[in-house]
Coordinates of C-alpha atoms in Angstrom, one line a residue:
X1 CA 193.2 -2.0 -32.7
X2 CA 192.3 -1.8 -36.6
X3 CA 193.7 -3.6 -39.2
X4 CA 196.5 -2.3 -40.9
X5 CA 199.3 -2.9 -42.8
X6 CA 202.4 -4.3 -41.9
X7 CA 205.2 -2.2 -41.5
X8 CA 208.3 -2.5 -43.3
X9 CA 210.3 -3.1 -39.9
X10 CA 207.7 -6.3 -39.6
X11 CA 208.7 -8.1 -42.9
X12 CA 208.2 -11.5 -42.0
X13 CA 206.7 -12.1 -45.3
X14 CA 207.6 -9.9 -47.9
X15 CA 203.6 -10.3 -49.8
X16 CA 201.6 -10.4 -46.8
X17 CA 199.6 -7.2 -45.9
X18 CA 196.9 -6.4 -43.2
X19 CA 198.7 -7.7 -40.1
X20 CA 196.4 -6.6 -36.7
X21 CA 198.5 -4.9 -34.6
X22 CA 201.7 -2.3 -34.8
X23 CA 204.3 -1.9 -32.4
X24 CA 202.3 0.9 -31.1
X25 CA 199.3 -1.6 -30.4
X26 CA 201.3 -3.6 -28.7
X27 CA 203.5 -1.5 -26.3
X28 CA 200.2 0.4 -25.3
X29 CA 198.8 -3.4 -24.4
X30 CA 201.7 -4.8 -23.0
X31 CA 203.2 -2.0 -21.3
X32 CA 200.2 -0.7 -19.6
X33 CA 199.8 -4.6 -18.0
X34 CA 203.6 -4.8 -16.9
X35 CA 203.0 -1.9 -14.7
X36 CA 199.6 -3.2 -13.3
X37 CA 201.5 -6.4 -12.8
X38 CA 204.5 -5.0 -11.3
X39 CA 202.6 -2.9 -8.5
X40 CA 200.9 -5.9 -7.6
X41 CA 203.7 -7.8 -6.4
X42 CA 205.8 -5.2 -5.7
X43 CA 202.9 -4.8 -3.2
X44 CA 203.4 -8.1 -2.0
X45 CA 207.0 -7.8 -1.7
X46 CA 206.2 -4.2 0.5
X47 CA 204.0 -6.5 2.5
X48 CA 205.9 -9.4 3.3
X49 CA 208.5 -6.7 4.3
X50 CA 205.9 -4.9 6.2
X51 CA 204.4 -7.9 8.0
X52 CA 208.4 -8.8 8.7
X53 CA 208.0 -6.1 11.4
X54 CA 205.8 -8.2 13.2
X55 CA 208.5 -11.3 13.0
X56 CA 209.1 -14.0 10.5
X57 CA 205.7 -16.1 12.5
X58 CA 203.9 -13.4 10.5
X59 CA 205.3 -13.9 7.3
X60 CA 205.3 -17.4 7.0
X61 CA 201.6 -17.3 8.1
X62 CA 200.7 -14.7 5.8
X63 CA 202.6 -16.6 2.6
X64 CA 200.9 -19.6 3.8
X65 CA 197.2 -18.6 3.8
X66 CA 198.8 -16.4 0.4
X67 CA 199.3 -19.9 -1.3
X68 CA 195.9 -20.8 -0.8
X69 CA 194.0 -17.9 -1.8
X70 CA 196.4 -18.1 -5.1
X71 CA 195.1 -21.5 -5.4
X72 CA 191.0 -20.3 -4.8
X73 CA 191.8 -16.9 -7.3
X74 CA 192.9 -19.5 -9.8
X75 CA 189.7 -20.7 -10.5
X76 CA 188.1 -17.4 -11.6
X77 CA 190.9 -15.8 -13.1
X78 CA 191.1 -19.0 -15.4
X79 CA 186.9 -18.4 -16.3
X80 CA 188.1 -15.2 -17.5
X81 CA 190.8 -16.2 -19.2
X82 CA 187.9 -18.2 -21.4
X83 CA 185.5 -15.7 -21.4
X84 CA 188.3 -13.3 -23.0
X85 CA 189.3 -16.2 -25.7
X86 CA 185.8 -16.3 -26.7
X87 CA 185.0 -12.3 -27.0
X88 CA 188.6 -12.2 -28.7
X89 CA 187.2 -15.1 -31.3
X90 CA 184.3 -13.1 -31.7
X91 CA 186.0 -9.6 -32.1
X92 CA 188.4 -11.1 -34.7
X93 CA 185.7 -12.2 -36.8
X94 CA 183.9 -9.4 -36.4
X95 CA 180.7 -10.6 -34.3
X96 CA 181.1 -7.5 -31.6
X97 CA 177.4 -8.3 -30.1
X98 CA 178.0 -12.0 -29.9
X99 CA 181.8 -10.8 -28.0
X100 CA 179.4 -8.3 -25.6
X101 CA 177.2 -11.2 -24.8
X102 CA 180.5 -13.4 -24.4
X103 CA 181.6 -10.6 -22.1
X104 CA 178.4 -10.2 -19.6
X105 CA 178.6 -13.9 -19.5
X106 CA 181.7 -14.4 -18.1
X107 CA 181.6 -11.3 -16.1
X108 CA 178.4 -12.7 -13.7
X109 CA 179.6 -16.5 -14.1
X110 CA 182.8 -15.5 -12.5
X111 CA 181.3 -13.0 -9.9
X112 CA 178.9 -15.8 -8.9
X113 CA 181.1 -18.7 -8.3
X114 CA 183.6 -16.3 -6.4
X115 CA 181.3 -16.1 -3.6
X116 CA 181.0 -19.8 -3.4
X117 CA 184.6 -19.8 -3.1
X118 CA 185.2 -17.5 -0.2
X119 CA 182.0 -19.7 1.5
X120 CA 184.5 -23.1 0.8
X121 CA 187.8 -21.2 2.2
X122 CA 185.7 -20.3 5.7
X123 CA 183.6 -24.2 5.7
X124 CA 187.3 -25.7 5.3
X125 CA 189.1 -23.3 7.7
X126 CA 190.2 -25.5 10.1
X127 CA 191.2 -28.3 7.6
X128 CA 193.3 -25.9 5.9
X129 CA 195.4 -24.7 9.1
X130 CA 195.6 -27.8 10.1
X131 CA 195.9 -30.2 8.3
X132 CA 197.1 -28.8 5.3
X133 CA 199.8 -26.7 6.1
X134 CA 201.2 -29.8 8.0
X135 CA 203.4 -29.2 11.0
X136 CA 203.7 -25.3 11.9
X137 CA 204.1 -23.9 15.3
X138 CA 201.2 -22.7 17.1
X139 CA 202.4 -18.7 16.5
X140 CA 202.7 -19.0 12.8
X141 CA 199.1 -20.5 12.9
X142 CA 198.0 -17.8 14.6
X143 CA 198.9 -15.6 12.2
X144 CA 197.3 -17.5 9.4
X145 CA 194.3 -17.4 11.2
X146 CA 194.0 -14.1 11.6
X147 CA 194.8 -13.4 8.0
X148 CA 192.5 -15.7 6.2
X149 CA 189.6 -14.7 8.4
X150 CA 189.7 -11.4 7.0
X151 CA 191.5 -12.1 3.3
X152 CA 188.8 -14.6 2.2
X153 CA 185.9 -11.6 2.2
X154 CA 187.7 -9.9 -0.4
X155 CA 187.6 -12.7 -2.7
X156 CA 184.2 -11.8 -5.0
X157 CA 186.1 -8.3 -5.2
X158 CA 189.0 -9.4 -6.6
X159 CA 187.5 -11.5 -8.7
X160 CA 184.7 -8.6 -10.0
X161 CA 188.0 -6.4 -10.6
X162 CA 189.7 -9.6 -12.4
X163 CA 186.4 -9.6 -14.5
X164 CA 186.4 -6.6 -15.6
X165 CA 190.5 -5.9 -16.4
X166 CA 190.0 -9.2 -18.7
X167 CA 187.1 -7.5 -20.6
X168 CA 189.1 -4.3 -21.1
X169 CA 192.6 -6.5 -22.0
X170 CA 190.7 -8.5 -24.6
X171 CA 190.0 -5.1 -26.7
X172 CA 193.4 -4.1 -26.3
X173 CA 192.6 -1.5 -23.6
X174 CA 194.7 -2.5 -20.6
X175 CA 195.5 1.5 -19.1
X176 CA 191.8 1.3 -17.2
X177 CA 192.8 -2.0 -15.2
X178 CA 196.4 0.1 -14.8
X179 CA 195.0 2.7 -13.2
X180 CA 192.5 1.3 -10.9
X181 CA 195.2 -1.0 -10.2
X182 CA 197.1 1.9 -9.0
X183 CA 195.1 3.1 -6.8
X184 CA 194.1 -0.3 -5.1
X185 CA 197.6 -0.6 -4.6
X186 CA 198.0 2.6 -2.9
X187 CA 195.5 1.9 -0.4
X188 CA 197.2 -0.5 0.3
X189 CA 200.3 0.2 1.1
X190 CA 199.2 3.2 2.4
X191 CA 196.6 1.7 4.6
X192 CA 198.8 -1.0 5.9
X193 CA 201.8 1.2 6.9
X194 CA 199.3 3.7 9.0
X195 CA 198.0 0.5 10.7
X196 CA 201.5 -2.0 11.6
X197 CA 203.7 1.7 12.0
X198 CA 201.1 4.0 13.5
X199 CA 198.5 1.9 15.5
X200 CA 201.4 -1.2 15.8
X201 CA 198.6 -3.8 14.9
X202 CA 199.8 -7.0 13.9
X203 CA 199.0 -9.3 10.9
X204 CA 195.5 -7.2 10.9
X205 CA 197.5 -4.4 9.7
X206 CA 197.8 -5.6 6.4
X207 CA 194.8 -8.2 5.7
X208 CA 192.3 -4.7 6.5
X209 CA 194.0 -2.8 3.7
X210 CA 194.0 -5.5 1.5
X211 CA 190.1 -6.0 2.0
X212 CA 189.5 -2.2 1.4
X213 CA 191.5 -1.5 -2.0
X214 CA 190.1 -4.8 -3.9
X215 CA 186.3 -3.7 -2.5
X216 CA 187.7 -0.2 -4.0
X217 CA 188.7 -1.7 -7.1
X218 CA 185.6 -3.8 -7.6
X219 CA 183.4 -0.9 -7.3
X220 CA 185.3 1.3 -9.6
X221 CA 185.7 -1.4 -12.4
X222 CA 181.8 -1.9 -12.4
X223 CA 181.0 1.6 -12.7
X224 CA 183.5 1.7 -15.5
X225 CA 182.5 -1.5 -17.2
X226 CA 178.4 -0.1 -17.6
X227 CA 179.5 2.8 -19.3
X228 CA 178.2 1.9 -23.3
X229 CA 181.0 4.3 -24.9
X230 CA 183.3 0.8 -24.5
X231 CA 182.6 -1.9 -26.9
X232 CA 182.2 -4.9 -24.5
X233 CA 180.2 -2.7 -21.6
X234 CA 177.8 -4.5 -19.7
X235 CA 173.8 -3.5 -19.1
X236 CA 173.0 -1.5 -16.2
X237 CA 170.5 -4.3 -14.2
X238 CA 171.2 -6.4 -11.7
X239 CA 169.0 -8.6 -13.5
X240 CA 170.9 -11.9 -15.1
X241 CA 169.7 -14.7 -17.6
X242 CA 172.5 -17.0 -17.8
X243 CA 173.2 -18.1 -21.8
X244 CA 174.1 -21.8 -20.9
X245 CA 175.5 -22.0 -24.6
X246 CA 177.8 -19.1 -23.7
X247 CA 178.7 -20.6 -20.8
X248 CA 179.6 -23.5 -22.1
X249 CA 182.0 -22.2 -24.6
X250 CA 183.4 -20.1 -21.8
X251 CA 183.8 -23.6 -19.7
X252 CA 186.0 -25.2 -22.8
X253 CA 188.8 -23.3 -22.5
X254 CA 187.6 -22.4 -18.4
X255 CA 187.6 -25.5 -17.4
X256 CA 190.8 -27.1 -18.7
X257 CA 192.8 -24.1 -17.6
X258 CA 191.2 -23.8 -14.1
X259 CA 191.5 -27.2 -13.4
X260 CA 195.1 -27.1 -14.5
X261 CA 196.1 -23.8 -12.3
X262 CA 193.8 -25.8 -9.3
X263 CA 196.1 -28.8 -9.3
X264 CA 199.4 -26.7 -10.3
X265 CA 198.3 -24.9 -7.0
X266 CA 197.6 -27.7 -4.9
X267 CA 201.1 -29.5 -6.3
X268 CA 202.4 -25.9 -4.5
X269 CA 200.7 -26.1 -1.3
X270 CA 202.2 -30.1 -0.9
X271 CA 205.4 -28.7 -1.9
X272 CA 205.2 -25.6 0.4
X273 CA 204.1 -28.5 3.2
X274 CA 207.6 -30.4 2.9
X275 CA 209.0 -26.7 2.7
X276 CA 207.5 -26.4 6.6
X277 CA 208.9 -29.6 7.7
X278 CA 212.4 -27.7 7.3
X279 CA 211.6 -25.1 9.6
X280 CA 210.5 -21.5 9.7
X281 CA 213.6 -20.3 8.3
X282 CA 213.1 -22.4 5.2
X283 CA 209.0 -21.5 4.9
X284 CA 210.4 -17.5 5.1
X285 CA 213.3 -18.0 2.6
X286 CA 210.7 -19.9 0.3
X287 CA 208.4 -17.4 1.0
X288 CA 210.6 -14.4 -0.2
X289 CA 212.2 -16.1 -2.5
X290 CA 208.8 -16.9 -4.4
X291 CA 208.2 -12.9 -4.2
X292 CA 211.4 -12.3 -6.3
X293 CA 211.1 -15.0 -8.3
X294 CA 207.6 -14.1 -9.2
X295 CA 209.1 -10.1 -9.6
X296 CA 211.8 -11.5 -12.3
X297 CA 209.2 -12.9 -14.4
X298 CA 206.7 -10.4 -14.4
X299 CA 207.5 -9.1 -17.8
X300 CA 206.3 -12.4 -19.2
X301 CA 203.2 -13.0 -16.3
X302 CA 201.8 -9.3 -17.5
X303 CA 202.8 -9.8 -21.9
X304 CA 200.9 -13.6 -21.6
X305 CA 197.5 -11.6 -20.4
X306 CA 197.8 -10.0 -23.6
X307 CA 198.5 -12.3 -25.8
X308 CA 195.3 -14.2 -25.1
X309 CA 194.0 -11.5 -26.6
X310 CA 196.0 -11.1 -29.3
X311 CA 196.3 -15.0 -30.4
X312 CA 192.4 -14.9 -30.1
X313 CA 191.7 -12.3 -32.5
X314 CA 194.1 -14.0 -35.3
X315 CA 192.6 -17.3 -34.8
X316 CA 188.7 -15.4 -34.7
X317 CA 190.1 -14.3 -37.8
X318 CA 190.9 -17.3 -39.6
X319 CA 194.8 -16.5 -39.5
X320 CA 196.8 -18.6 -38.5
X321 CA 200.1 -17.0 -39.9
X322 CA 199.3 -14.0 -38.3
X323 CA 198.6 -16.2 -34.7
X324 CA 201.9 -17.8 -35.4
X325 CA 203.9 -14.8 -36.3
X326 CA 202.8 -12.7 -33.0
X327 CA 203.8 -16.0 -31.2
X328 CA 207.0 -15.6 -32.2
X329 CA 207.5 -11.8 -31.7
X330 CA 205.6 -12.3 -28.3
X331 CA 208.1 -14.7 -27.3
X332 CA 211.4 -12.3 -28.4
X333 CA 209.9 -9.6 -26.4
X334 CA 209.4 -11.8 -23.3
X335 CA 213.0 -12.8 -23.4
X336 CA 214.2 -9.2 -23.8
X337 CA 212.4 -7.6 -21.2
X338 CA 212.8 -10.7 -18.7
X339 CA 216.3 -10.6 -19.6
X340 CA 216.4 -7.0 -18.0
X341 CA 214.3 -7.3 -14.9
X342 CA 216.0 -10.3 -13.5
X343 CA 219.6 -8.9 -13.9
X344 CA 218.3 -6.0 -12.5
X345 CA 217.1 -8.1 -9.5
X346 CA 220.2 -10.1 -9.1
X347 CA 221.9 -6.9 -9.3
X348 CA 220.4 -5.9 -6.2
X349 CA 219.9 -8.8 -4.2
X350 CA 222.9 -7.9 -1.8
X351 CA 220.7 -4.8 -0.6
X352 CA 216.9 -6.5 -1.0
X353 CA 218.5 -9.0 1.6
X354 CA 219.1 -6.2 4.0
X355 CA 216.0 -4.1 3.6
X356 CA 214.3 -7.1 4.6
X357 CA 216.7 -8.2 8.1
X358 CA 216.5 -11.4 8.0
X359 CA 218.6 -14.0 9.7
X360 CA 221.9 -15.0 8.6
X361 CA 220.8 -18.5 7.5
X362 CA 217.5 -17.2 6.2
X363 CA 219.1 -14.8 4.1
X364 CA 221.7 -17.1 2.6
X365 CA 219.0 -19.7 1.4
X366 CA 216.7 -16.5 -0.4
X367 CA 220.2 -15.4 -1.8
X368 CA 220.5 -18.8 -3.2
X369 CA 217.1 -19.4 -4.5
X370 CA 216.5 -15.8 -6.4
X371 CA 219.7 -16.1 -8.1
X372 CA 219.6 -19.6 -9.8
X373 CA 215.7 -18.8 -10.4
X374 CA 216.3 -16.0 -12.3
X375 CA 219.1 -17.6 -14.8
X376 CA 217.1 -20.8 -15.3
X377 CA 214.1 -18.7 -16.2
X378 CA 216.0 -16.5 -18.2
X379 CA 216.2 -20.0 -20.5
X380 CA 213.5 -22.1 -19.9
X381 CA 209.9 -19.8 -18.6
X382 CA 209.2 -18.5 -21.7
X383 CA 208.7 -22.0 -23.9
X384 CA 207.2 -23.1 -20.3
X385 CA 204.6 -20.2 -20.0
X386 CA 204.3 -18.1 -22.7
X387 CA 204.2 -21.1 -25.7
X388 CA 201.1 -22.4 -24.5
X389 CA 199.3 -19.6 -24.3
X390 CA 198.8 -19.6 -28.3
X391 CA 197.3 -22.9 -27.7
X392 CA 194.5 -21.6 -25.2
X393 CA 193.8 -18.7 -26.7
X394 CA 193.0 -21.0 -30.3
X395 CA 191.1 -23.3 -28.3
X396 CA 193.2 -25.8 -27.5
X397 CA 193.7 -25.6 -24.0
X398 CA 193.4 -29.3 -22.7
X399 CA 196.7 -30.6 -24.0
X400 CA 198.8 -27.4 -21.9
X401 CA 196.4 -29.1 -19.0
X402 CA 197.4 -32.7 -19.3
X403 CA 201.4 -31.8 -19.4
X404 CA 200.8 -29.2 -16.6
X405 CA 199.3 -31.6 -14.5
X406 CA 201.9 -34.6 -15.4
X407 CA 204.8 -32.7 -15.1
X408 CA 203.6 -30.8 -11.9
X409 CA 202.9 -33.7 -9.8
X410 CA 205.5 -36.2 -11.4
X411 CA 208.4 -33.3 -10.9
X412 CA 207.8 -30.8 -8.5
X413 CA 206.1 -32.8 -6.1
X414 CA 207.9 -36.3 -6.6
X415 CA 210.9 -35.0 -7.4
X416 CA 210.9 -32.1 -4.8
X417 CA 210.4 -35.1 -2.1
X418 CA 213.3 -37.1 -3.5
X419 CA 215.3 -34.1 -3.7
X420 CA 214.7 -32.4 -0.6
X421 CA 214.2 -35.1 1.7
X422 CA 216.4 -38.3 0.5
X423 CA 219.4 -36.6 -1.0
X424 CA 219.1 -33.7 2.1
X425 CA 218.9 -30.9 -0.4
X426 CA 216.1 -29.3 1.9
X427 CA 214.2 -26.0 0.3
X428 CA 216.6 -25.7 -2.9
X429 CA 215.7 -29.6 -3.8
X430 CA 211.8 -28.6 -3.9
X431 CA 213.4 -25.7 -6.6
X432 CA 215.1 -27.6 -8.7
X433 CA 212.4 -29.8 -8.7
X434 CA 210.5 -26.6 -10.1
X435 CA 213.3 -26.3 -12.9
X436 CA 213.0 -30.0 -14.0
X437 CA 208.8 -29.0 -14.6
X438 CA 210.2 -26.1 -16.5
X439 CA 212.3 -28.0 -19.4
X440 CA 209.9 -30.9 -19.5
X441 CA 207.4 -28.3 -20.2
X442 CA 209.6 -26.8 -23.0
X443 CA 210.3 -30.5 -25.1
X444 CA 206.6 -30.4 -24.9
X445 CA 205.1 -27.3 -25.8
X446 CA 207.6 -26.8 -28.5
X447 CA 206.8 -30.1 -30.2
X448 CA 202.7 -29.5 -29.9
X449 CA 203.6 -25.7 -31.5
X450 CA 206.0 -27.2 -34.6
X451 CA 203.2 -29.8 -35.1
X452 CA 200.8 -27.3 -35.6
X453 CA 198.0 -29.7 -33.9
X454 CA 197.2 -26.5 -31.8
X455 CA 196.1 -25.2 -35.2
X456 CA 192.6 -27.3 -35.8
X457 CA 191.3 -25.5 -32.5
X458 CA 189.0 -22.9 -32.8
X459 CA 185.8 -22.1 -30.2
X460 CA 183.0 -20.4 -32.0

């Protein structure tokens, strides 16, 4: 993506020339990452469907041990989130060797610490089915068992493949990720459907395939990544010297925004505890709900991996008018295209609740939570998500972790308590809860943003 000039449909302005990207650069970033992002949980939806065969024990197992592994991914995808502000910095002013370096940094920092991760998930394995998924039945257990034994190896995989798409994303090339996305994807739903359908294996039948695409993925993404025709390849060595001064730069934005998705998680998992004590029809309603909810705001989930980017390259730059003008275009197209996929899935919920079979009562509380999720977030996700990514990528990233640790554990945990459990709203109180976060978020992020304290950030 080249400099060039604005075009006349982009007049912000009217004396400003040499804006960074065109509409072009932008739909070949952002579109190529909403259909990466879409088969991803649109395999996830398949699978809780899938995994539905085997009874709604499975699928509340499976979401469970799900939550926790979102929690663990957190930590890595969040060091590549910094290691892509800092390439971006360095890309925008032009420093493409000390971006490479940035790069291969973050690349074996991540790869390393994900194995330490998937060694923590099997040392606390009993703590976690035990103790903190609070008070399931023995057969939903079971099938959490069964799924995080196997899950938990594909960790460093996922996290070599997450690597590698942030490298590609933060140079505006997001169709390689697509497409090995695709296939992992594939194998996966291919893979899972031959084992539940044709060899009638239970929860194995999708943790295998899961394992065998993201150990797929991983291996194509680092053949892809050595090749030196891309700007930010990495060397062909196994041998590693780790720049600690890198690294730390990396950690400054890393840190801040792991920490924050660790605790956002963990705020989840207490949440998705009082969501047990209401029953299994309550943990598969959440569970399904969370799937559609997650697929109506995919739009913006896949444009914010972007923007990082983006936002990083203006403020590498120096310039901040650009950083604040693609914030605001950012944000129009996140409303638009969210706007579209979640009336498309209200539109359709009457037939998503039958492809699925569920219960009566189960079906009536996923009805419920997908369609008030989707026209809250058609208001509020954007200022509550997308906002404060201009304020990472700058270097600015420990005020979005302060308000999403306050608001997180003073409203959706506190609040989802006094919701669900004193006023008797059951599952829907812990939502609602999850909507409060939202707008608190919003008074927030917007003031920080008008301020422009975000502003006097900058990494390198």
């Amino acid at each position: 993506m080249e400099p060039i000039a604005l075009s006349k449909n982009e007049s912000v302005t009217a004396n400003r020339k040499g804006y960074l990207f065109t509409n072009r650069d932008l739909l070949r970033l952002f579109l190529p990452l909403t259909v990466e992002q879409g088969l991803e949980f649109l395999v996830g939806i398949i699978s809780s469907v899938m995994v539905a065969f085997v009874g709604e024990a499975a699928v509340s197992g499976v979401s469970l041990v799900e939550s926790v592994m979102a929690l663990l991914i957190s930590l890595f995808a969040a060091l590549a989130t910094g290691g892509a502000v800092i390439a971006g910095q360095y890309i925008g002013s032009k420093q493409v060797r000390e971006a490479r370096d940035s790069a291969q940094q973050m690349f074996w920092f991540v790869s390393v610490i994900s194995v330490v991760i998937m060694l923590v998930v099997y040392a606390l394995k009993s703590f976690i089915l035990y103790t903190l998924f609070g008070q399931i039945s023995d057969e939903v257990r079971h099938h959490a068992d069964t799924y995080i034994m196997i899950v938990s190896l594909s960790i460093p995989f996922l996290a070599i493949y997450n690597a590698g798409a942030a490298i590609f994303r933060t140079t505006g090339n997001a169709v390689i990720s697509m497409k090995v996305a695709m296939l992992m994807n594939v194998i996966n739903v291919a893979g899972s459907a031959l084992l539940l359908y044709g060899f009638h294996m239970g929860t194995e039948g999708v943790a295998i395939p899961t394992l065998v695409s993201r150990i797929v993925a991983a291996a194509i993404i680092i053949v892809v990544v050595i090749n030196p025709d891309y700007m930010l390849h990495m060397k062909k060595s196994l041998k590693h010297k780790f720049d600690w001064k890198l690294i730390k730069q990396i950690l400054r934005i890393g840190i801040p925004f792991g920490l924050e998705n660790s605790l956002f998680f963990i705020g989840r998992i207490i949440v998705l505890s009082l969501v047990s004590s209401f029953g299994t029809a309550a943990i598969t309603a959440n569970a399904i709900g969370g799937s559609l909810a997650i697929f109506q705001v995919l739009p913006g989930v896949a444009i914010n991996l972007g923007m990082t980017a983006i936002i990083a390259r203006c403020v590498g730059a120096g310039d901040y008018a650009q950083a604040k003008y693609y914030t605001r275009k950012i944000m129009a197209i996140v409303y638009a295209s969210q706007l579209v996929f979640i009336s498309l899935i209200i539109a359709l919920l009457p037939l998503i609740m039958k492809v699925y079979g569920l219960s009566e009562e189960t079906a009536a509380l996923t009805h419920e939570i997908a369609l008030w999720h989707g026209i809250i977030a058609i208001i509020l996700w954007p200022f509550a998500y997308t906002l404060p990514v201009t304020f990472r990528a700058s270097g600015d990233a420990k005020y979005p972790m302060a308000i999403g640790i306050l608001t997180m554990f003073l409203c959706r945990v506190v609040l989802a308590y006094l919701l669900g459990v004193h006023f008797h709203m059951g599952v829907f109180g812990t939502w609602i809860a999850m909507f409060a976060d939202w707008f608190v978020r919003l008074v927030c992020f917007t003031y920080r943003y008008v301020s422009g304290k975000w502003m006097r950030y900058r990494v390198i």
